[in-house]
């Protein structure tokens, strides 16, 4: 059964299907098992929102966590019909690259 995270920037929920959850778990278990609630926090209150350079209709949400000393990135795909779904999520020390759509002041 899908899970939904609120995303004020997109004006609606982001769907996390079982398949996308399994994908995130298989590649990024450290994030999914220990910090899944931070994926939701990143969508609800990002530090930075950028246009994805790698995915059509993709938006990357980024939030820095001091205690992790890493950014959490959440990649969301938006369909023409207004559906938003999680493509992937991961932690990194890298700074996000791409066209900035919104930045926290």
PDB file of N, CA and C in Angstrom:
ATOM      1  N   UNK A   1       0.849  -1.181   0.000  1.00  0.00           N
ATOM      2  CA  UNK A   1       0.000   0.000   0.000  1.00  0.00           C
ATOM      3  C   UNK A   1       0.892   1.242   0.000  1.00  0.00           C
ATOM      4  N   UNK A   2       0.611   2.206  -0.861  1.00  0.00           N
ATOM      5  CA  UNK A   2       1.463   3.399  -0.934  1.00  0.00           C
ATOM      6  C   UNK A   2       1.420   4.225   0.348  1.00  0.00           C
ATOM      7  N   UNK A   3       2.509   4.958   0.541  1.00  0.00           N
ATOM      8  CA  UNK A   3       2.620   5.920   1.629  1.00  0.00           C
ATOM      9  C   UNK A   3       2.652   7.303   0.978  1.00  0.00           C
ATOM     10  N   UNK A   4       2.185   8.319   1.687  1.00  0.00           N
ATOM     11  CA  UNK A   4       2.151   9.669   1.133  1.00  0.00           C
ATOM     12  C   UNK A   4       2.830  10.635   2.100  1.00  0.00           C
ATOM     13  N   UNK A   5       3.685  11.501   1.533  1.00  0.00           N
ATOM     14  CA  UNK A   5       4.349  12.542   2.302  1.00  0.00           C
ATOM     15  C   UNK A   5       3.876  13.899   1.786  1.00  0.00           C
ATOM     16  N   UNK A   6       3.591  14.799   2.698  1.00  0.00           N
ATOM     17  CA  UNK A   6       3.163  16.138   2.331  1.00  0.00           C
ATOM     18  C   UNK A   6       4.322  16.904   1.705  1.00  0.00           C
ATOM     19  N   UNK A   7       4.020  17.658   0.655  1.00  0.00           N
ATOM     20  CA  UNK A   7       5.045  18.478   0.004  1.00  0.00           C
ATOM     21  C   UNK A   7       4.430  19.830  -0.368  1.00  0.00           C
ATOM     22  N   UNK A   8       4.538  20.807   0.523  1.00  0.00           N
ATOM     23  CA  UNK A   8       3.951  22.121   0.241  1.00  0.00           C
ATOM     24  C   UNK A   8       4.471  22.759  -1.050  1.00  0.00           C
ATOM     25  N   UNK A   9       5.741  22.553  -1.379  1.00  0.00           N
ATOM     26  CA  UNK A   9       6.295  23.161  -2.588  1.00  0.00           C
ATOM     27  C   UNK A   9       5.534  22.696  -3.826  1.00  0.00           C
ATOM     28  N   UNK A  10       5.184  21.419  -3.876  1.00  0.00           N
ATOM     29  CA  UNK A  10       4.462  20.869  -5.031  1.00  0.00           C
ATOM     30  C   UNK A  10       2.950  21.033  -4.889  1.00  0.00           C
ATOM     31  N   UNK A  11       2.503  21.445  -3.724  1.00  0.00           N
ATOM     32  CA  UNK A  11       1.085  21.681  -3.525  1.00  0.00           C
ATOM     33  C   UNK A  11       0.252  20.419  -3.389  1.00  0.00           C
ATOM     34  N   UNK A  12       0.896  19.335  -2.987  1.00  0.00           N
ATOM     35  CA  UNK A  12       0.167  18.086  -2.821  1.00  0.00           C
ATOM     36  C   UNK A  12       1.072  16.999  -2.293  1.00  0.00           C
ATOM     37  N   UNK A  13       0.507  15.821  -2.100  1.00  0.00           N
ATOM     38  CA  UNK A  13       1.292  14.722  -1.537  1.00  0.00           C
ATOM     39  C   UNK A  13       2.240  14.098  -2.556  1.00  0.00           C
ATOM     40  N   UNK A  14       3.306  13.508  -2.034  1.00  0.00           N
ATOM     41  CA  UNK A  14       4.237  12.713  -2.833  1.00  0.00           C
ATOM     42  C   UNK A  14       3.986  11.256  -2.478  1.00  0.00           C
ATOM     43  N   UNK A  15       3.691  10.473  -3.485  1.00  0.00           N
ATOM     44  CA  UNK A  15       3.395   9.056  -3.295  1.00  0.00           C
ATOM     45  C   UNK A  15       4.686   8.239  -3.248  1.00  0.00           C
ATOM     46  N   UNK A  16       4.746   7.322  -2.302  1.00  0.00           N
ATOM     47  CA  UNK A  16       5.857   6.370  -2.215  1.00  0.00           C
ATOM     48  C   UNK A  16       5.244   4.989  -2.393  1.00  0.00           C
ATOM     49  N   UNK A  17       5.412   4.429  -3.582  1.00  0.00           N
ATOM     50  CA  UNK A  17       4.862   3.102  -3.853  1.00  0.00           C
ATOM     51  C   UNK A  17       5.727   2.041  -3.180  1.00  0.00           C
ATOM     52  N   UNK A  18       5.190   0.854  -3.044  1.00  0.00           N
ATOM     53  CA  UNK A  18       5.961  -0.259  -2.475  1.00  0.00           C
ATOM     54  C   UNK A  18       7.221  -0.509  -3.292  1.00  0.00           C
ATOM     55  N   UNK A  19       7.095  -0.398  -4.607  1.00  0.00           N
ATOM     56  CA  UNK A  19       8.246  -0.632  -5.495  1.00  0.00           C
ATOM     57  C   UNK A  19       9.331   0.412  -5.268  1.00  0.00           C
ATOM     58  N   UNK A  20       8.959   1.683  -5.121  1.00  0.00           N
ATOM     59  CA  UNK A  20       9.941   2.745  -4.892  1.00  0.00           C
ATOM     60  C   UNK A  20      10.557   2.637  -3.503  1.00  0.00           C
ATOM     61  N   UNK A  21       9.763   2.218  -2.521  1.00  0.00           N
ATOM     62  CA  UNK A  21      10.292   2.000  -1.179  1.00  0.00           C
ATOM     63  C   UNK A  21      11.332   0.878  -1.214  1.00  0.00           C
ATOM     64  N   UNK A  22      11.005  -0.214  -1.905  1.00  0.00           N
ATOM     65  CA  UNK A  22      11.942  -1.339  -2.031  1.00  0.00           C
ATOM     66  C   UNK A  22      13.213  -0.898  -2.756  1.00  0.00           C
ATOM     67  N   UNK A  23      13.070  -0.060  -3.782  1.00  0.00           N
ATOM     68  CA  UNK A  23      14.231   0.462  -4.507  1.00  0.00           C
ATOM     69  C   UNK A  23      15.126   1.264  -3.561  1.00  0.00           C
ATOM     70  N   UNK A  24      14.522   2.161  -2.800  1.00  0.00           N
ATOM     71  CA  UNK A  24      15.302   2.976  -1.856  1.00  0.00           C
ATOM     72  C   UNK A  24      15.957   2.099  -0.803  1.00  0.00           C
ATOM     73  N   UNK A  25      15.237   1.116  -0.318  1.00  0.00           N
ATOM     74  CA  UNK A  25      15.773   0.214   0.702  1.00  0.00           C
ATOM     75  C   UNK A  25      16.946  -0.599   0.162  1.00  0.00           C
ATOM     76  N   UNK A  26      16.849  -1.047  -1.071  1.00  0.00           N
ATOM     77  CA  UNK A  26      17.922  -1.880  -1.636  1.00  0.00           C
ATOM     78  C   UNK A  26      19.201  -1.092  -1.897  1.00  0.00           C
ATOM     79  N   UNK A  27      19.077   0.183  -2.244  1.00  0.00           N
ATOM     80  CA  UNK A  27      20.262   0.960  -2.565  1.00  0.00           C
ATOM     81  C   UNK A  27      20.731   1.897  -1.475  1.00  0.00           C
ATOM     82  N   UNK A  28      19.824   2.220  -0.558  1.00  0.00           N
ATOM     83  CA  UNK A  28      20.140   3.241   0.442  1.00  0.00           C
ATOM     84  C   UNK A  28      19.561   2.838   1.794  1.00  0.00           C
ATOM     85  N   UNK A  29      19.846   1.617   2.216  1.00  0.00           N
ATOM     86  CA  UNK A  29      19.267   1.074   3.456  1.00  0.00           C
ATOM     87  C   UNK A  29      19.600   1.934   4.667  1.00  0.00           C
ATOM     88  N   UNK A  30      20.791   2.543   4.689  1.00  0.00           N
ATOM     89  CA  UNK A  30      21.167   3.386   5.824  1.00  0.00           C
ATOM     90  C   UNK A  30      20.177   4.528   6.023  1.00  0.00           C
ATOM     91  N   UNK A  31      19.702   5.101   4.947  1.00  0.00           N
ATOM     92  CA  UNK A  31      18.725   6.184   5.021  1.00  0.00           C
ATOM     93  C   UNK A  31      17.337   5.644   5.361  1.00  0.00           C
ATOM     94  N   UNK A  32      16.903   4.629   4.669  1.00  0.00           N
ATOM     95  CA  UNK A  32      15.536   4.128   4.817  1.00  0.00           C
ATOM     96  C   UNK A  32      15.310   3.519   6.194  1.00  0.00           C
ATOM     97  N   UNK A  33      16.246   2.729   6.669  1.00  0.00           N
ATOM     98  CA  UNK A  33      16.065   2.040   7.950  1.00  0.00           C
ATOM     99  C   UNK A  33      16.194   3.000   9.123  1.00  0.00           C
ATOM    100  N   UNK A  34      17.188   3.875   9.090  1.00  0.00           N
ATOM    101  CA  UNK A  34      17.482   4.721  10.255  1.00  0.00           C
ATOM    102  C   UNK A  34      16.901   6.131  10.203  1.00  0.00           C
ATOM    103  N   UNK A  35      16.588   6.625   9.017  1.00  0.00           N
ATOM    104  CA  UNK A  35      16.231   8.035   8.893  1.00  0.00           C
ATOM    105  C   UNK A  35      15.046   8.281   7.964  1.00  0.00           C
ATOM    106  N   UNK A  36      14.133   7.333   7.849  1.00  0.00           N
ATOM    107  CA  UNK A  36      13.021   7.466   6.900  1.00  0.00           C
ATOM    108  C   UNK A  36      12.196   8.725   7.174  1.00  0.00           C
ATOM    109  N   UNK A  37      12.014   9.078   8.447  1.00  0.00           N
ATOM    110  CA  UNK A  37      11.222  10.263   8.780  1.00  0.00           C
ATOM    111  C   UNK A  37      11.866  11.531   8.225  1.00  0.00           C
ATOM    112  N   UNK A  38      13.170  11.499   7.998  1.00  0.00           N
ATOM    113  CA  UNK A  38      13.856  12.673   7.457  1.00  0.00           C
ATOM    114  C   UNK A  38      13.586  12.853   5.968  1.00  0.00           C
ATOM    115  N   UNK A  39      13.211  11.790   5.295  1.00  0.00           N
ATOM    116  CA  UNK A  39      12.778  11.922   3.899  1.00  0.00           C
ATOM    117  C   UNK A  39      11.517  12.780   3.875  1.00  0.00           C
ATOM    118  N   UNK A  40      10.582  12.474   4.763  1.00  0.00           N
ATOM    119  CA  UNK A  40       9.355  13.274   4.862  1.00  0.00           C
ATOM    120  C   UNK A  40       9.675  14.720   5.243  1.00  0.00           C
ATOM    121  N   UNK A  41      10.586  14.924   6.195  1.00  0.00           N
ATOM    122  CA  UNK A  41      10.973  16.279   6.614  1.00  0.00           C
ATOM    123  C   UNK A  41      11.582  17.063   5.457  1.00  0.00           C
ATOM    124  N   UNK A  42      12.375  16.385   4.646  1.00  0.00           N
ATOM    125  CA  UNK A  42      13.019  17.043   3.509  1.00  0.00           C
ATOM    126  C   UNK A  42      11.981  17.525   2.509  1.00  0.00           C
ATOM    127  N   UNK A  43      10.940  16.733   2.289  1.00  0.00           N
ATOM    128  CA  UNK A  43       9.866  17.151   1.381  1.00  0.00           C
ATOM    129  C   UNK A  43       9.014  18.262   1.987  1.00  0.00           C
ATOM    130  N   UNK A  44       8.804  18.211   3.272  1.00  0.00           N
ATOM    131  CA  UNK A  44       7.968  19.213   3.944  1.00  0.00           C
ATOM    132  C   UNK A  44       8.687  20.545   4.120  1.00  0.00           C
ATOM    133  N   UNK A  45       9.993  20.484   4.359  1.00  0.00           N
ATOM    134  CA  UNK A  45      10.727  21.703   4.677  1.00  0.00           C
ATOM    135  C   UNK A  45      12.159  21.624   4.136  1.00  0.00           C
ATOM    136  N   UNK A  46      12.315  21.703   2.821  1.00  0.00           N
ATOM    137  CA  UNK A  46      13.657  21.605   2.235  1.00  0.00           C
ATOM    138  C   UNK A  46      14.462  22.880   2.436  1.00  0.00           C
ATOM    139  N   UNK A  47      15.774  22.742   2.327  1.00  0.00           N
ATOM    140  CA  UNK A  47      16.656  23.901   2.293  1.00  0.00           C
ATOM    141  C   UNK A  47      16.763  24.434   0.867  1.00  0.00           C
ATOM    142  N   UNK A  48      16.642  23.510  -0.086  1.00  0.00           N
ATOM    143  CA  UNK A  48      16.870  23.839  -1.488  1.00  0.00           C
ATOM    144  C   UNK A  48      16.016  22.934  -2.364  1.00  0.00           C
ATOM    145  N   UNK A  49      15.457  23.518  -3.420  1.00  0.00           N
ATOM    146  CA  UNK A  49      14.709  22.765  -4.416  1.00  0.00           C
ATOM    147  C   UNK A  49      15.337  23.081  -5.768  1.00  0.00           C
ATOM    148  N   UNK A  50      15.727  22.038  -6.495  1.00  0.00           N
ATOM    149  CA  UNK A  50      16.354  22.242  -7.799  1.00  0.00           C
ATOM    150  C   UNK A  50      15.675  21.384  -8.862  1.00  0.00           C
ATOM    151  N   UNK A  51      15.829  21.793 -10.100  1.00  0.00           N
ATOM    152  CA  UNK A  51      15.336  21.001 -11.225  1.00  0.00           C
ATOM    153  C   UNK A  51      16.330  19.874 -11.464  1.00  0.00           C
ATOM    154  N   UNK A  52      15.829  18.676 -11.609  1.00  0.00           N
ATOM    155  CA  UNK A  52      16.699  17.529 -11.848  1.00  0.00           C
ATOM    156  C   UNK A  52      17.374  17.641 -13.208  1.00  0.00           C
ATOM    157  N   UNK A  53      18.678  17.376 -13.232  1.00  0.00           N
ATOM    158  CA  UNK A  53      19.424  17.338 -14.486  1.00  0.00           C
ATOM    159  C   UNK A  53      19.324  15.981 -15.163  1.00  0.00           C
ATOM    160  N   UNK A  54      18.861  14.971 -14.428  1.00  0.00           N
ATOM    161  CA  UNK A  54      18.902  13.610 -14.938  1.00  0.00           C
ATOM    162  C   UNK A  54      17.542  12.984 -15.201  1.00  0.00           C
ATOM    163  N   UNK A  55      16.479  13.580 -14.709  1.00  0.00           N
ATOM    164  CA  UNK A  55      15.157  12.972 -14.851  1.00  0.00           C
ATOM    165  C   UNK A  55      14.160  13.983 -15.404  1.00  0.00           C
ATOM    166  N   UNK A  56      13.455  13.572 -16.443  1.00  0.00           N
ATOM    167  CA  UNK A  56      12.380  14.409 -16.977  1.00  0.00           C
ATOM    168  C   UNK A  56      11.335  14.636 -15.905  1.00  0.00           C
ATOM    169  N   UNK A  57      10.838  15.833 -15.821  1.00  0.00           N
ATOM    170  CA  UNK A  57       9.804  16.183 -14.844  1.00  0.00           C
ATOM    171  C   UNK A  57      10.264  15.916 -13.416  1.00  0.00           C
ATOM    172  N   UNK A  58      11.565  15.953 -13.184  1.00  0.00           N
ATOM    173  CA  UNK A  58      12.098  15.654 -11.857  1.00  0.00           C
ATOM    174  C   UNK A  58      12.456  16.902 -11.076  1.00  0.00           C
ATOM    175  N   UNK A  59      12.207  16.826  -9.785  1.00  0.00           N
ATOM    176  CA  UNK A  59      12.557  17.886  -8.855  1.00  0.00           C
ATOM    177  C   UNK A  59      13.336  17.251  -7.712  1.00  0.00           C
ATOM    178  N   UNK A  60      14.429  17.887  -7.329  1.00  0.00           N
ATOM    179  CA  UNK A  60      15.260  17.380  -6.240  1.00  0.00           C
ATOM    180  C   UNK A  60      15.096  18.294  -5.031  1.00  0.00           C
ATOM    181  N   UNK A  61      14.727  17.688  -3.909  1.00  0.00           N
ATOM    182  CA  UNK A  61      14.588  18.396  -2.646  1.00  0.00           C
ATOM    183  C   UNK A  61      15.795  18.044  -1.796  1.00  0.00           C
ATOM    184  N   UNK A  62      16.404  19.048  -1.174  1.00  0.00           N
ATOM    185  CA  UNK A  62      17.618  18.834  -0.402  1.00  0.00           C
ATOM    186  C   UNK A  62      17.481  19.494   0.966  1.00  0.00           C
ATOM    187  N   UNK A  63      18.002  18.789   1.970  1.00  0.00           N
ATOM    188  CA  UNK A  63      18.028  19.346   3.327  1.00  0.00           C
ATOM    189  C   UNK A  63      19.288  18.852   4.026  1.00  0.00           C
ATOM    190  N   UNK A  64      20.015  19.786   4.630  1.00  0.00           N
ATOM    191  CA  UNK A  64      21.239  19.467   5.358  1.00  0.00           C
ATOM    192  C   UNK A  64      20.888  19.092   6.792  1.00  0.00           C
ATOM    193  N   UNK A  65      21.536  18.022   7.286  1.00  0.00           N
ATOM    194  CA  UNK A  65      21.375  17.583   8.673  1.00  0.00           C
ATOM    195  C   UNK A  65      22.733  17.630   9.356  1.00  0.00           C
ATOM    196  N   UNK A  66      22.879  18.547  10.308  1.00  0.00           N
ATOM    197  CA  UNK A  66      24.149  18.720  11.014  1.00  0.00           C
ATOM    198  C   UNK A  66      24.602  17.441  11.705  1.00  0.00           C
ATOM    199  N   UNK A  67      23.673  16.731  12.342  1.00  0.00           N
ATOM    200  CA  UNK A  67      24.059  15.536  13.089  1.00  0.00           C
ATOM    201  C   UNK A  67      24.561  14.420  12.173  1.00  0.00           C
ATOM    202  N   UNK A  68      24.088  14.380  10.949  1.00  0.00           N
ATOM    203  CA  UNK A  68      24.559  13.389   9.972  1.00  0.00           C
ATOM    204  C   UNK A  68      25.773  13.902   9.198  1.00  0.00           C
ATOM    205  N   UNK A  69      25.917  15.214   9.171  1.00  0.00           N
ATOM    206  CA  UNK A  69      26.921  15.893   8.343  1.00  0.00           C
ATOM    207  C   UNK A  69      26.741  15.536   6.879  1.00  0.00           C
ATOM    208  N   UNK A  70      25.457  15.459   6.489  1.00  0.00           N
ATOM    209  CA  UNK A  70      25.101  15.107   5.111  1.00  0.00           C
ATOM    210  C   UNK A  70      23.801  15.803   4.718  1.00  0.00           C
ATOM    211  N   UNK A  71      23.642  15.913   3.398  1.00  0.00           N
ATOM    212  CA  UNK A  71      22.372  16.311   2.819  1.00  0.00           C
ATOM    213  C   UNK A  71      21.538  15.060   2.581  1.00  0.00           C
ATOM    214  N   UNK A  72      20.247  15.202   2.730  1.00  0.00           N
ATOM    215  CA  UNK A  72      19.333  14.179   2.233  1.00  0.00           C
ATOM    216  C   UNK A  72      18.717  14.752   0.972  1.00  0.00           C
ATOM    217  N   UNK A  73      18.806  13.988  -0.108  1.00  0.00           N
ATOM    218  CA  UNK A  73      18.207  14.351  -1.387  1.00  0.00           C
ATOM    219  C   UNK A  73      17.014  13.452  -1.621  1.00  0.00           C
ATOM    220  N   UNK A  74      15.916  14.043  -2.051  1.00  0.00           N
ATOM    221  CA  UNK A  74      14.717  13.297  -2.425  1.00  0.00           C
ATOM    222  C   UNK A  74      14.350  13.725  -3.838  1.00  0.00           C
ATOM    223  N   UNK A  75      14.311  12.768  -4.753  1.00  0.00           N
ATOM    224  CA  UNK A  75      13.989  13.044  -6.147  1.00  0.00           C
ATOM    225  C   UNK A  75      12.533  12.663  -6.382  1.00  0.00           C
ATOM    226  N   UNK A  76      11.761  13.631  -6.858  1.00  0.00           N
ATOM    227  CA  UNK A  76      10.331  13.439  -7.090  1.00  0.00           C
ATOM    228  C   UNK A  76      10.034  13.675  -8.566  1.00  0.00           C
ATOM    229  N   UNK A  77       9.233  12.793  -9.148  1.00  0.00           N
ATOM    230  CA  UNK A  77       8.769  12.939 -10.520  1.00  0.00           C
ATOM    231  C   UNK A  77       7.330  13.431 -10.479  1.00  0.00           C
ATOM    232  N   UNK A  78       7.018  14.411 -11.288  1.00  0.00           N
ATOM    233  CA  UNK A  78       5.657  14.943 -11.374  1.00  0.00           C
ATOM    234  C   UNK A  78       5.090  14.624 -12.747  1.00  0.00           C
ATOM    235  N   UNK A  79       3.952  13.929 -12.753  1.00  0.00           N
ATOM    236  CA  UNK A  79       3.274  13.583 -13.997  1.00  0.00           C
ATOM    237  C   UNK A  79       2.418  14.749 -14.470  1.00  0.00           C
ATOM    238  N   UNK A  80       2.043  14.715 -15.739  1.00  0.00           N
ATOM    239  CA  UNK A  80       1.207  15.770 -16.317  1.00  0.00           C
ATOM    240  C   UNK A  80      -0.149  15.864 -15.626  1.00  0.00           C
ATOM    241  N   UNK A  81      -0.622  14.760 -15.064  1.00  0.00           N
ATOM    242  CA  UNK A  81      -1.931  14.767 -14.405  1.00  0.00           C
ATOM    243  C   UNK A  81      -1.865  15.251 -12.957  1.00  0.00           C
ATOM    244  N   UNK A  82      -0.682  15.703 -12.497  1.00  0.00           N
ATOM    245  CA  UNK A  82      -0.547  16.254 -11.159  1.00  0.00           C
ATOM    246  C   UNK A  82      -0.121  15.257 -10.093  1.00  0.00           C
ATOM    247  N   UNK A  83       0.164  14.038 -10.489  1.00  0.00           N
ATOM    248  CA  UNK A  83       0.641  13.021  -9.538  1.00  0.00           C
ATOM    249  C   UNK A  83       2.129  13.235  -9.311  1.00  0.00           C
ATOM    250  N   UNK A  84       2.536  13.172  -8.054  1.00  0.00           N
ATOM    251  CA  UNK A  84       3.947  13.309  -7.678  1.00  0.00           C
ATOM    252  C   UNK A  84       4.363  12.016  -6.986  1.00  0.00           C
ATOM    253  N   UNK A  85       5.481  11.447  -7.413  1.00  0.00           N
ATOM    254  CA  UNK A  85       5.939  10.199  -6.791  1.00  0.00           C
ATOM    255  C   UNK A  85       7.442  10.210  -6.589  1.00  0.00           C
ATOM    256  N   UNK A  86       7.845   9.557  -5.496  1.00  0.00           N
ATOM    257  CA  UNK A  86       9.255   9.465  -5.147  1.00  0.00           C
ATOM    258  C   UNK A  86       9.965   8.548  -6.133  1.00  0.00           C
ATOM    259  N   UNK A  87      11.022   9.068  -6.746  1.00  0.00           N
ATOM    260  CA  UNK A  87      11.840   8.256  -7.646  1.00  0.00           C
ATOM    261  C   UNK A  87      12.962   7.583  -6.864  1.00  0.00           C
ATOM    262  N   UNK A  88      13.641   8.365  -6.019  1.00  0.00           N
ATOM    263  CA  UNK A  88      14.700   7.835  -5.181  1.00  0.00           C
ATOM    264  C   UNK A  88      15.024   8.843  -4.084  1.00  0.00           C
ATOM    265  N   UNK A  89      15.821   8.411  -3.135  1.00  0.00           N
ATOM    266  CA  UNK A  89      16.303   9.285  -2.070  1.00  0.00           C
ATOM    267  C   UNK A  89      17.652   8.748  -1.609  1.00  0.00           C
ATOM    268  N   UNK A  90      18.497   9.649  -1.149  1.00  0.00           N
ATOM    269  CA  UNK A  90      19.827   9.231  -0.706  1.00  0.00           C
ATOM    270  C   UNK A  90      20.464  10.321   0.137  1.00  0.00           C
ATOM    271  N   UNK A  91      21.525   9.937   0.843  1.00  0.00           N
ATOM    272  CA  UNK A  91      22.310  10.882   1.649  1.00  0.00           C
ATOM    273  C   UNK A  91      23.661  11.090   0.969  1.00  0.00           C
ATOM    274  N   UNK A  92      24.152  12.320   1.046  1.00  0.00           N
ATOM    275  CA  UNK A  92      25.440  12.638   0.460  1.00  0.00           C
ATOM    276  C   UNK A  92      26.012  13.896   1.102  1.00  0.00           C
ATOM    277  N   UNK A  93      27.311  14.028   1.049  1.00  0.00           N
ATOM    278  CA  UNK A  93      27.952  15.271   1.501  1.00  0.00           C
ATOM    279  C   UNK A  93      28.023  16.289   0.362  1.00  0.00           C
ATOM    280  N   UNK A  94      27.715  15.848  -0.835  1.00  0.00           N
ATOM    281  CA  UNK A  94      27.781  16.723  -2.000  1.00  0.00           C
ATOM    282  C   UNK A  94      26.746  17.838  -1.926  1.00  0.00           C
ATOM    283  N   UNK A  95      27.073  18.920  -2.604  1.00  0.00           N
ATOM    284  CA  UNK A  95      26.144  20.021  -2.767  1.00  0.00           C
ATOM    285  C   UNK A  95      25.315  19.744  -4.013  1.00  0.00           C
ATOM    286  N   UNK A  96      24.000  19.943  -3.937  1.00  0.00           N
ATOM    287  CA  UNK A  96      23.179  19.671  -5.120  1.00  0.00           C
ATOM    288  C   UNK A  96      23.542  20.591  -6.273  1.00  0.00           C
ATOM    289  N   UNK A  97      23.448  20.050  -7.472  1.00  0.00           N
ATOM    290  CA  UNK A  97      23.741  20.807  -8.688  1.00  0.00           C
ATOM    291  C   UNK A  97      22.479  20.863  -9.538  1.00  0.00           C
ATOM    292  N   UNK A  98      22.326  21.935 -10.248  1.00  0.00           N
ATOM    293  CA  UNK A  98      21.175  22.098 -11.121  1.00  0.00           C
ATOM    294  C   UNK A  98      20.595  23.493 -10.978  1.00  0.00           C
ATOM    295  N   UNK A  99      19.541  23.724 -11.702  1.00  0.00           N
ATOM    296  CA  UNK A  99      18.868  25.007 -11.674  1.00  0.00           C
ATOM    297  C   UNK A  99      18.074  25.140 -10.385  1.00  0.00           C
ATOM    298  N   UNK A 100      18.399  26.159  -9.607  1.00  0.00           N
ATOM    299  CA  UNK A 100      17.704  26.365  -8.325  1.00  0.00           C
ATOM    300  C   UNK A 100      16.312  26.912  -8.619  1.00  0.00           C
ATOM    301  N   UNK A 101      15.318  26.212  -8.075  1.00  0.00           N
ATOM    302  CA  UNK A 101      13.928  26.635  -8.205  1.00  0.00           C
ATOM    303  C   UNK A 101      13.471  27.408  -6.971  1.00  0.00           C
ATOM    304  N   UNK A 102      14.042  27.052  -5.826  1.00  0.00           N
ATOM    305  CA  UNK A 102      13.695  27.698  -4.561  1.00  0.00           C
ATOM    306  C   UNK A 102      14.810  27.439  -3.559  1.00  0.00           C
ATOM    307  N   UNK A 103      15.108  28.435  -2.745  1.00  0.00           N
ATOM    308  CA  UNK A 103      16.105  28.281  -1.680  1.00  0.00           C
ATOM    309  C   UNK A 103      15.569  28.939  -0.415  1.00  0.00           C
ATOM    310  N   UNK A 104      15.808  28.275   0.711  1.00  0.00           N
ATOM    311  CA  UNK A 104      15.403  28.834   1.996  1.00  0.00           C
ATOM    312  C   UNK A 104      16.266  30.057   2.279  1.00  0.00           C
ATOM    313  N   UNK A 105      15.647  31.115   2.778  1.00  0.00           N
ATOM    314  CA  UNK A 105      16.396  32.352   3.097  1.00  0.00           C
ATOM    315  C   UNK A 105      17.123  32.205   4.400  1.00  0.00           C
TER     316      UNK A 105
END
